CSV table of C-alpha atoms in Angstrom, one decimal:
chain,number,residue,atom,x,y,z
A,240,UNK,CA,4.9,-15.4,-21.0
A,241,UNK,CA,6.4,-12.3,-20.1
A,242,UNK,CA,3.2,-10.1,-20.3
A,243,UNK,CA,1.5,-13.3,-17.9
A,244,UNK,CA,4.2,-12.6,-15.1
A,245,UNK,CA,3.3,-9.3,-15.2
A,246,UNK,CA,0.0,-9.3,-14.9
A,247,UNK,CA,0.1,-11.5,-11.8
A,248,UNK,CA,2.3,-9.6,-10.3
A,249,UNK,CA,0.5,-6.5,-10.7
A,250,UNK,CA,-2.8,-8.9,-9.5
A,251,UNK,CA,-0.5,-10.2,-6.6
A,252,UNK,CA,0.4,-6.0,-5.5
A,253,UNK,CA,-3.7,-5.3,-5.6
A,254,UNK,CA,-4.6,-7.9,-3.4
A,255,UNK,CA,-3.9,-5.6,0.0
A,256,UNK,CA,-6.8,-3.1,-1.7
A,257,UNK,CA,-9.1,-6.0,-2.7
A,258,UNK,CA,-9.2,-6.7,0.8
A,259,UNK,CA,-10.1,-3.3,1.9
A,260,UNK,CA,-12.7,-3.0,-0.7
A,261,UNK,CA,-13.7,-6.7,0.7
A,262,UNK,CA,-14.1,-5.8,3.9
A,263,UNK,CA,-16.4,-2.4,3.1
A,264,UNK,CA,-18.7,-4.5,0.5
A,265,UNK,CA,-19.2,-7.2,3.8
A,266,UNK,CA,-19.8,-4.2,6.1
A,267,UNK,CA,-22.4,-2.6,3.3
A,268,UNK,CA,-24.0,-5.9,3.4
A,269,UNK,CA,-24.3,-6.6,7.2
A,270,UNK,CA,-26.2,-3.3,7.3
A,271,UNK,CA,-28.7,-4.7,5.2
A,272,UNK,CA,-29.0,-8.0,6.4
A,273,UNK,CA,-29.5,-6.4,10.0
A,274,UNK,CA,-32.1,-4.2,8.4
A,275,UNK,CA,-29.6,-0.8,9.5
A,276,UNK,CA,-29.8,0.1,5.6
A,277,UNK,CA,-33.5,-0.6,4.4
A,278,UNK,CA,-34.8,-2.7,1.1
A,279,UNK,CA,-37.8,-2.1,-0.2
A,280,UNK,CA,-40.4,-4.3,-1.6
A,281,UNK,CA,-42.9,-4.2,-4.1
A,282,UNK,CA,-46.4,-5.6,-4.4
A,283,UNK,CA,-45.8,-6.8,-7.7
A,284,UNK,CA,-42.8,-9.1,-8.7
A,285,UNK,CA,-39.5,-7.7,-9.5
A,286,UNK,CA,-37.2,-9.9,-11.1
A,287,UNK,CA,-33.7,-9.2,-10.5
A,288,UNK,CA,-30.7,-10.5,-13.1
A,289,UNK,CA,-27.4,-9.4,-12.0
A,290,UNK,CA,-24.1,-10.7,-11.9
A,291,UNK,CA,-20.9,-10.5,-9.2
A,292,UNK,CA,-18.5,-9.5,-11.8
A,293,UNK,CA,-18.1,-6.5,-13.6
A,294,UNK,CA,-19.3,-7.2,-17.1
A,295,UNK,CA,-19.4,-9.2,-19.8
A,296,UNK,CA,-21.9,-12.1,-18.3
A,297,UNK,CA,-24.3,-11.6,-21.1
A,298,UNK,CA,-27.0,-9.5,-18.9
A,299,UNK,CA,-29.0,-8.2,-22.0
A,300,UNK,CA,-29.5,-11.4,-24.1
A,301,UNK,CA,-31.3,-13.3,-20.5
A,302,UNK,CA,-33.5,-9.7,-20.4
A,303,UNK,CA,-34.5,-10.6,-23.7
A,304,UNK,CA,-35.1,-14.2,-23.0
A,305,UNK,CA,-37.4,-13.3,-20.1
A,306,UNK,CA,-39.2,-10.3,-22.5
A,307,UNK,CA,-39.9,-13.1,-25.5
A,308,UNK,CA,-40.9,-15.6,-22.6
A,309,UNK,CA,-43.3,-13.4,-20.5
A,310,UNK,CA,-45.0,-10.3,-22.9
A,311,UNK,CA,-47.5,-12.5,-24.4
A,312,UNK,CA,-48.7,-13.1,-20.7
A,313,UNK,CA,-47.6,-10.4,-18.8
A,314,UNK,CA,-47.6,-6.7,-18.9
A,315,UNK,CA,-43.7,-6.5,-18.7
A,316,UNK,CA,-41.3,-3.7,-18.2
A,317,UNK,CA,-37.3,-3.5,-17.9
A,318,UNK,CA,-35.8,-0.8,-15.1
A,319,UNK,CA,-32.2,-0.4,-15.5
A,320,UNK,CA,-29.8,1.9,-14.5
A,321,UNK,CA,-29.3,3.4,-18.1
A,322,UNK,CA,-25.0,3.1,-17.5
A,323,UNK,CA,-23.5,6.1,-19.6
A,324,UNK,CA,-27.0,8.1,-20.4
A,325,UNK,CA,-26.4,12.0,-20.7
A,326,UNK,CA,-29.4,12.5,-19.1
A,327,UNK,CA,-30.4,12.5,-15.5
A,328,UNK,CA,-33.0,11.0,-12.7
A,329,UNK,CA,-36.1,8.7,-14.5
A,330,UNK,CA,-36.9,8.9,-18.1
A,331,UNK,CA,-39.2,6.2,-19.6
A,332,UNK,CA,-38.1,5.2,-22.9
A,333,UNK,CA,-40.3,6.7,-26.1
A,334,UNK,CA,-39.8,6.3,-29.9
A,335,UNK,CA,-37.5,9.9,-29.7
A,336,UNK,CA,-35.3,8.6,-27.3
A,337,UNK,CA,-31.6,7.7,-28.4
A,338,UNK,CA,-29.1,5.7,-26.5
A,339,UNK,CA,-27.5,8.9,-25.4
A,340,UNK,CA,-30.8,9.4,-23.4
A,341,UNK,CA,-31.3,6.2,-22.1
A,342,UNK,CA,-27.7,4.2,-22.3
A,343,UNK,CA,-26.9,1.8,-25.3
A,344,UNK,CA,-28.8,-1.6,-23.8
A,345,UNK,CA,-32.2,0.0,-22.8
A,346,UNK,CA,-31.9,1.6,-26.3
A,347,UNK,CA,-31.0,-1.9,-28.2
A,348,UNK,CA,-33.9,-3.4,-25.6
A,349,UNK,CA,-36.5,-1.0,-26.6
A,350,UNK,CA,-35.7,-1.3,-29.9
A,351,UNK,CA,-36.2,-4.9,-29.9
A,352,UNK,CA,-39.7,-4.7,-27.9
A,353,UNK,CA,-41.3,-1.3,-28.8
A,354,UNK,CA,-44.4,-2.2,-26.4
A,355,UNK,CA,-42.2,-3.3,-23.3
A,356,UNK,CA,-42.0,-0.3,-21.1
A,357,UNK,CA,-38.3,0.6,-20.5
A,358,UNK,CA,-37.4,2.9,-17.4
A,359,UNK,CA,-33.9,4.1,-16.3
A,360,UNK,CA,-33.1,6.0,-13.1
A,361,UNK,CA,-30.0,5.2,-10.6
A,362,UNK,CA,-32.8,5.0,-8.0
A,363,UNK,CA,-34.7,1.7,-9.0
A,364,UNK,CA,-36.6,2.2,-5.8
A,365,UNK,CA,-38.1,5.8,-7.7
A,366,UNK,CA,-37.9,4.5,-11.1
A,367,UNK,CA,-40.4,1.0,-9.8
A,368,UNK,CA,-42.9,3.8,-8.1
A,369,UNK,CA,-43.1,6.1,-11.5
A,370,UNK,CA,-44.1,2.9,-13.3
A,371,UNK,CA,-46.7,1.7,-10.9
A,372,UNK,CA,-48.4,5.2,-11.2
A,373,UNK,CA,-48.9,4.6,-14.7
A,374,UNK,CA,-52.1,3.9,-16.2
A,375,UNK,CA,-54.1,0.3,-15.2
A,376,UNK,CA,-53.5,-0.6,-19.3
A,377,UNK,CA,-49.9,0.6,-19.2
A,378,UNK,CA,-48.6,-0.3,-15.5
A,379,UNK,CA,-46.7,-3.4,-15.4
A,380,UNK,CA,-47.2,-6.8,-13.9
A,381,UNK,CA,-43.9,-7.9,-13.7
A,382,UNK,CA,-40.5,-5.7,-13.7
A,383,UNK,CA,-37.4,-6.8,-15.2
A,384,UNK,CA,-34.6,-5.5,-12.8
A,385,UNK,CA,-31.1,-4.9,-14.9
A,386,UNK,CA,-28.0,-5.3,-13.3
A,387,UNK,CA,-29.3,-4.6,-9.8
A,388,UNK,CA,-27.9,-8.2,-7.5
A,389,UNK,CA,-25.8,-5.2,-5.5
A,390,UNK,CA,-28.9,-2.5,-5.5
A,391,UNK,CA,-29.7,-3.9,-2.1
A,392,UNK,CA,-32.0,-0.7,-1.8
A,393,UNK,CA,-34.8,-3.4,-3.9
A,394,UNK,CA,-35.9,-6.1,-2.3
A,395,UNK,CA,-36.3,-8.0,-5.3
A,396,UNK,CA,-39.1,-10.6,-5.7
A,397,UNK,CA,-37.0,-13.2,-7.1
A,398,UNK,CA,-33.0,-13.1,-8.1
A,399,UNK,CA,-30.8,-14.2,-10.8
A,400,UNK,CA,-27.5,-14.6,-10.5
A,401,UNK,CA,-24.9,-14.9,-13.7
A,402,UNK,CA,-21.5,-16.2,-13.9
A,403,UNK,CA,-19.3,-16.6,-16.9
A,404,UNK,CA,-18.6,-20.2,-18.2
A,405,UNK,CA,-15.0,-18.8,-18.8
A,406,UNK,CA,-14.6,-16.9,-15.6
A,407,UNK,CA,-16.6,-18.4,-13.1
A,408,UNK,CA,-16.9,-16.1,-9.6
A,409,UNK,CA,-15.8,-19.3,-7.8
A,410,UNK,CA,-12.3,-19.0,-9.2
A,411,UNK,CA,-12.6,-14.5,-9.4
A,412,UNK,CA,-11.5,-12.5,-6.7
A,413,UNK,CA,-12.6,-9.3,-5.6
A,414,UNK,CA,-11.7,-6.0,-7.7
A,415,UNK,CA,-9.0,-4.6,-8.2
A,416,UNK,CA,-7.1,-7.9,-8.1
A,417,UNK,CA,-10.1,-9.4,-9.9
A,418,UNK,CA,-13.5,-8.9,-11.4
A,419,UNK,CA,-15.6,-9.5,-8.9
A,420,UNK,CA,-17.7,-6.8,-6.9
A,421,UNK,CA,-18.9,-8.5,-4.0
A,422,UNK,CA,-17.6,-11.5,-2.3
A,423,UNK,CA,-18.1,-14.8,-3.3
A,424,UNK,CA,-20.2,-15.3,-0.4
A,425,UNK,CA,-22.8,-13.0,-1.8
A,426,UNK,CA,-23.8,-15.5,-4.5
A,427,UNK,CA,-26.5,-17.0,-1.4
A,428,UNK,CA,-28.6,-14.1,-1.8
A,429,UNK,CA,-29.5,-15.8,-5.4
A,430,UNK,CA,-32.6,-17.9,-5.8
A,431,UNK,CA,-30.9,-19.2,-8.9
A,432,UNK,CA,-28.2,-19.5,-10.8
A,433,UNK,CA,-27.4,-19.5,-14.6
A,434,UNK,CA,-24.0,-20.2,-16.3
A,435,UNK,CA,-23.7,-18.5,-19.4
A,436,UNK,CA,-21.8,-18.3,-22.5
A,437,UNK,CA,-20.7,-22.3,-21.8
A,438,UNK,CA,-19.4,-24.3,-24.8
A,439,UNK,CA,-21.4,-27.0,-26.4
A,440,UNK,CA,-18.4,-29.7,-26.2
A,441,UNK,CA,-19.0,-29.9,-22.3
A,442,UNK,CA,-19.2,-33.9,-20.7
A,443,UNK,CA,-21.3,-34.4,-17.7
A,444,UNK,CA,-18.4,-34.7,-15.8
A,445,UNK,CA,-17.6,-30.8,-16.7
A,446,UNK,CA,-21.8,-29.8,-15.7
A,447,UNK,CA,-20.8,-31.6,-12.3
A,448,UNK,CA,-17.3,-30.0,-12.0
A,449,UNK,CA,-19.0,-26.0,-12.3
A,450,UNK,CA,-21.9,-27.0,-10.2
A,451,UNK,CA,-19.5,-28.6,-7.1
A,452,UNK,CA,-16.9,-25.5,-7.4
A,453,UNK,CA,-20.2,-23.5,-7.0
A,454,UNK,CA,-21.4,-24.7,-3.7
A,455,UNK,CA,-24.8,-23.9,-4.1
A,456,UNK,CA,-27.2,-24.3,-1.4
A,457,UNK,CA,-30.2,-26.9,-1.8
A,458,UNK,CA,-32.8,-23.9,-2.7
A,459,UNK,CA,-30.8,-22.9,-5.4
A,460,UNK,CA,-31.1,-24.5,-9.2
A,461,UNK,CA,-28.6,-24.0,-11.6
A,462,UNK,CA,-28.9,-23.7,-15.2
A,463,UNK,CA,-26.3,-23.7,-18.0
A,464,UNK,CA,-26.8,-21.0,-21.3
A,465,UNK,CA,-24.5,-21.3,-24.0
A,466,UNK,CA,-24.9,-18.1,-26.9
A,467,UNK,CA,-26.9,-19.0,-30.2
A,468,UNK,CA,-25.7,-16.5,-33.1
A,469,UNK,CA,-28.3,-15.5,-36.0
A,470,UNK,CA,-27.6,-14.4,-39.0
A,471,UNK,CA,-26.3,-11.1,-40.4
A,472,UNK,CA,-28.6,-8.1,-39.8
A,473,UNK,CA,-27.9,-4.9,-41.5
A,474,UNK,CA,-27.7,-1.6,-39.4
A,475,UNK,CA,-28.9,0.6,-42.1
A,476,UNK,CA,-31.5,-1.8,-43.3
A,477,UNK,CA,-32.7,0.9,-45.9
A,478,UNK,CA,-29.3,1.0,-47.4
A,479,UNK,CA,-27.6,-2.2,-47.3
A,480,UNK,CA,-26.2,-4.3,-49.6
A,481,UNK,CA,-27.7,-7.7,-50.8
A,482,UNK,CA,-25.6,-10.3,-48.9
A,483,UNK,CA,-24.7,-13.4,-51.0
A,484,UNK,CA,-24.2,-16.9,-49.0
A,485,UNK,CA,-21.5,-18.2,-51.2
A,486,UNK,CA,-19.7,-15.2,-51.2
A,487,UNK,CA,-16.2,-15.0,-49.0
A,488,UNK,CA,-16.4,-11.8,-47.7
A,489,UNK,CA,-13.6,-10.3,-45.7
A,490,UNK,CA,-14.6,-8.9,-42.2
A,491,UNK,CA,-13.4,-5.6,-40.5
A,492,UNK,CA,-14.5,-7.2,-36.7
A,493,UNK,CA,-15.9,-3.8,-35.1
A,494,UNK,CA,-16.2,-4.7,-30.9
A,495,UNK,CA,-16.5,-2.3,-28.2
A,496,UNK,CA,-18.0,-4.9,-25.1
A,497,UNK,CA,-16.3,-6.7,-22.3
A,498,UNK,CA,-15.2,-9.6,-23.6
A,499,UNK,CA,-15.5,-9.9,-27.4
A,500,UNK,CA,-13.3,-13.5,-28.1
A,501,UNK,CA,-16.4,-15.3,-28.5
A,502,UNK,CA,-17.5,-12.7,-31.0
A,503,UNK,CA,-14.8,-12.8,-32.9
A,504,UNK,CA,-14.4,-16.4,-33.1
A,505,UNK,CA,-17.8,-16.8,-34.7
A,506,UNK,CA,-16.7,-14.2,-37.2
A,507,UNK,CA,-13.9,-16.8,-38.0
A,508,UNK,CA,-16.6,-19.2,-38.5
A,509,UNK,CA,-18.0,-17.1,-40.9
A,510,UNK,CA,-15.0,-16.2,-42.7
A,511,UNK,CA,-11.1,-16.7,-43.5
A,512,UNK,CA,-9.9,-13.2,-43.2
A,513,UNK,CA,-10.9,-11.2,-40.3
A,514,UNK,CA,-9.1,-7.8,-39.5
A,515,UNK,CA,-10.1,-6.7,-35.4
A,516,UNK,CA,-10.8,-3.5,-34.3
A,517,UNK,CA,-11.5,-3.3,-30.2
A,518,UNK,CA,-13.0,-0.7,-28.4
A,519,UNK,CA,-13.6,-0.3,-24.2
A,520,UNK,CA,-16.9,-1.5,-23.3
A,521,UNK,CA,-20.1,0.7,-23.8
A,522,UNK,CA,-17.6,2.8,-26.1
A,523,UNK,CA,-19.3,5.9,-27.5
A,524,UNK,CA,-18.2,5.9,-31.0
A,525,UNK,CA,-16.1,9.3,-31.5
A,526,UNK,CA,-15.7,11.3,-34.9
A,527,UNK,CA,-12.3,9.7,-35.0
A,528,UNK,CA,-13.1,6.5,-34.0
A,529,UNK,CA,-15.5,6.6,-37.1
A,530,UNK,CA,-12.8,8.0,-39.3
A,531,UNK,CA,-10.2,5.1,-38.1
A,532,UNK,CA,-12.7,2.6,-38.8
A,533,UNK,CA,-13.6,4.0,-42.4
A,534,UNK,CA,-9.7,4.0,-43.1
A,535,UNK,CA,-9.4,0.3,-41.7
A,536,UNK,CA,-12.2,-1.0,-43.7
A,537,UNK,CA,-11.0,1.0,-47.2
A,538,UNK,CA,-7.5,-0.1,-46.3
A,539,UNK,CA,-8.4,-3.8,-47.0
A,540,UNK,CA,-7.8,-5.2,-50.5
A,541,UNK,CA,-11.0,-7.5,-50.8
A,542,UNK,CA,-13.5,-6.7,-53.3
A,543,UNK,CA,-16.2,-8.2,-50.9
A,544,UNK,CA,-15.9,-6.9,-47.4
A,545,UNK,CA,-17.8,-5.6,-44.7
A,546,UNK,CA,-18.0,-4.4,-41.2
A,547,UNK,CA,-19.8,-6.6,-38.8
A,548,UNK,CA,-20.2,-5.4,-35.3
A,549,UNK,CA,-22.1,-6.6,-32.2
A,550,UNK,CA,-25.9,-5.7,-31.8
A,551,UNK,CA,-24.6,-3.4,-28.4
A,552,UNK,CA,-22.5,-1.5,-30.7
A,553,UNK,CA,-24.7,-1.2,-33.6
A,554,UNK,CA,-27.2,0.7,-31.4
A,555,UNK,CA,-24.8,3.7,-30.7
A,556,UNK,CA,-23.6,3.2,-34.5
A,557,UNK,CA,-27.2,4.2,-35.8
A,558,UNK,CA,-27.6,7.3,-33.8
A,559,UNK,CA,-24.4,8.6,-35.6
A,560,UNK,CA,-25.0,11.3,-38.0
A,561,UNK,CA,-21.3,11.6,-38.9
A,562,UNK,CA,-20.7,8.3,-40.1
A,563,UNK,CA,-20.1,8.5,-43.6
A,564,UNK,CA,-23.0,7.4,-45.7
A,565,UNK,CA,-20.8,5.1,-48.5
A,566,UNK,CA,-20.1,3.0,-45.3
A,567,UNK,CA,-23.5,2.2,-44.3
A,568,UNK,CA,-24.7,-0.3,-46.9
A,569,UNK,CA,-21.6,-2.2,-45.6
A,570,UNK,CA,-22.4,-2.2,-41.9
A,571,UNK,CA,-23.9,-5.3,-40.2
A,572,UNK,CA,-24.2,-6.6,-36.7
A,573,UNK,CA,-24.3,-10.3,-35.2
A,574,UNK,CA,-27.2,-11.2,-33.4
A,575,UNK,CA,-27.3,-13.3,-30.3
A,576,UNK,CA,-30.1,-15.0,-28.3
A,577,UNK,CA,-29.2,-17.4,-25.4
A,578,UNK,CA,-30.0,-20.9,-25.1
A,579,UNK,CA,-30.5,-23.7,-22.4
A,580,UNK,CA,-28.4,-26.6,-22.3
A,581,UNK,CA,-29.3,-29.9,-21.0
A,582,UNK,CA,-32.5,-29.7,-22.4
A,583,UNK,CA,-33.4,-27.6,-19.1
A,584,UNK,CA,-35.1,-24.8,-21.2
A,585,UNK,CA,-39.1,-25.9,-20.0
A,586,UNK,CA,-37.7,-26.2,-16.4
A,587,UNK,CA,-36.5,-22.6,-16.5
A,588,UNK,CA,-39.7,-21.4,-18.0
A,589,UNK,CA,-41.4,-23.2,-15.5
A,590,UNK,CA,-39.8,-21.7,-12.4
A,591,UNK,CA,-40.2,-18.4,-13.5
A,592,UNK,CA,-43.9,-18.3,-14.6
A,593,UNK,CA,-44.8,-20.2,-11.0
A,594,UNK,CA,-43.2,-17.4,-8.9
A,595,UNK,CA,-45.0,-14.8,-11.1
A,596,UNK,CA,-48.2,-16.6,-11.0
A,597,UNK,CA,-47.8,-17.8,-6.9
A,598,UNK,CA,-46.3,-14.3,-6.3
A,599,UNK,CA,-50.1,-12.7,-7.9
A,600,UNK,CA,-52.3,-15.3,-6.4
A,601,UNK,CA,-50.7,-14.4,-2.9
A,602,UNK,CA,-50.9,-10.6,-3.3
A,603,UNK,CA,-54.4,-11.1,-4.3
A,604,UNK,CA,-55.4,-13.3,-1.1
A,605,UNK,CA,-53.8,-11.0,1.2
């Protein structure tokens, strides 16, 4: 209770700063809506999935979802910012690439979908033109933008908004005193809306709650996702150990992302005895991070134990040549796809494959 009061209090002191960081994030945004500051548009369609909040709305898992949903049809490619990268300006994402080159989601996305074309550059605007001078059998037909609803500097053909079932942007407030990074307000700019990581117990009367707290205007559907967990995948596949269903293993919970609750709480699921081990998000797994983590996991008594970890941090795990090789048979991450509640999956599908098709068939006629 104690640690509660303090933390609004401290919420309650940063409210004068969230207010000037308000009013410059409204001023940014009038310059673009007057046209002072310029978008630019593309002649093909750019797909934008971003958030208001900082983090932790499940960005990478919808990527995916669009990926498994458009690549059979579509010559598809991902642009993202590449947060955390060592290097610099554009680099398209090869087979020699690690997530140090490219950050640790365009790494895990690539991964994933070796022949979707994966670009990162802080310039999206540059990063979209070195794409569509690639060759007729390689250029893309429809780009994926990551994490880009406040990179006003792309007009983007079509925009998803994301909001966390558990900390919806109608009840945030701005940063520092919040999560959020632009006004609420902002959330109009959308063409639709997705709620993810939403329970399964929900009534109606909680779909209709979210979607009147939202105030969405007519233009604007709204969608609920809730997260769908697979089963154990091994990091070192080439090493691992044979995993035995009716075996109670004890789990050293490995997490370095925003909010990692609901990722533990499958773990629980899973198994009676969990021991947690947090990192910030996008962590970059340090010598002595690896070394604490060996010590944890030799530490506990079971006989059958391992280390599960999510599928973000089991990217930067694998480019680790100083992990110790005794612990890799033991290492495993949690897979996660999204899914659609209210049996709206086909209508989703449906929206977005119209505006791709409509959006060709009009650039075609013009």
């Amino acid at each position: 209770m104690k640690w509660d009061n303090l933390i609004h209090k401290l919420r309650f002191l940063s409210l004068p700063m969230s207010c000037l960081y308000g009013m410059g994030v409204r001023f940014r945004n009038k310059f673009f809506d007057e046209g002072i500051l310029k978008g630019e548009s593309f002649d093909i369609p750019v797909i934008c999935v971003g958030n208001l909040a900082v983090g932790g709305t499940g960005k990478t898992p919808f990527i995916e979802y669009l990926i498994r949903l458009l690549k059979d049809k579509y010559r598809v490619a991902v642009v993202s910012r590449g947060y955390k990268r060592l290097s610099k300006g554009f680099v398209l994402a090869g087979k020699n690439h690690s997530y140090m080159d490219i950050g640790d989601e365009p790494f895990q996305i690539k991964h994933k979908f070796p022949e979707v074309a994966v670009a990162v550059d802080a310039n999206r605007c540059e990063a979209i033109r070195q794409l569509m001078l690639l060759p007729d059998e390689k250029r893309p037909e429809v780009i994926l933008l990551d994490d880009a609803f406040q990179h006003r500097y792309v007009k983007p053909s079509y925009s998803l908004l994301l909001t966390n079932y558990h900390r919806i942007y109608s009840h945030d407030c701005l940063i520092p005193a919040g999560r959020l990074r632009e006004p609420r307000s902002s959330a109009q700019r959308a063409d639709m809306v997705v709620v993810t990581k939403t329970p399964l117990a929900l009534k109606p009367i909680d779909y209709r709650i979210v979607e009147a707290d939202l105030h969405l205007r007519a233009h604007q559907p709204l969608f609920f996702t809730s997260i769908e967990y697979g089963k154990l995948q091994s990091v070192f596949p080439d090493k691992a150990i044979a995993l035995t269903e009716k075996v109670p293993y004890t789990i050293l919970a490995v997490s370095g992302i925003a909010f990692p609750a609901p990722f533990q709480e499958k773990l629980r699921e899973m198994s009676k005895t969990v021991h947690v081990l947090e990192f910030p998000d996008h962590h970059d797994f340090t010598e002595r991070d690896l070394c604490h983590i060996s010590k944890e996991f030799q530490s506990i008594q079971a006989k059958d134990k391992l280390i599960v970890m999510t599928e973000k941090d089991a990217a930067r795990l694998m480019a680790k040549q100083n992990l110790k090789e005794d612990m890799m048979p033991y290492c495993f991450y949690l897979p996660i796809q999204i899914a659609f509640l209210q049996k709206k999956q086909r209508e989703f599908d449906r929206i977005i494959c119209k505006h791709i098709d409509d959006f060709h068939r009009n650039t075609i006629n013009k």
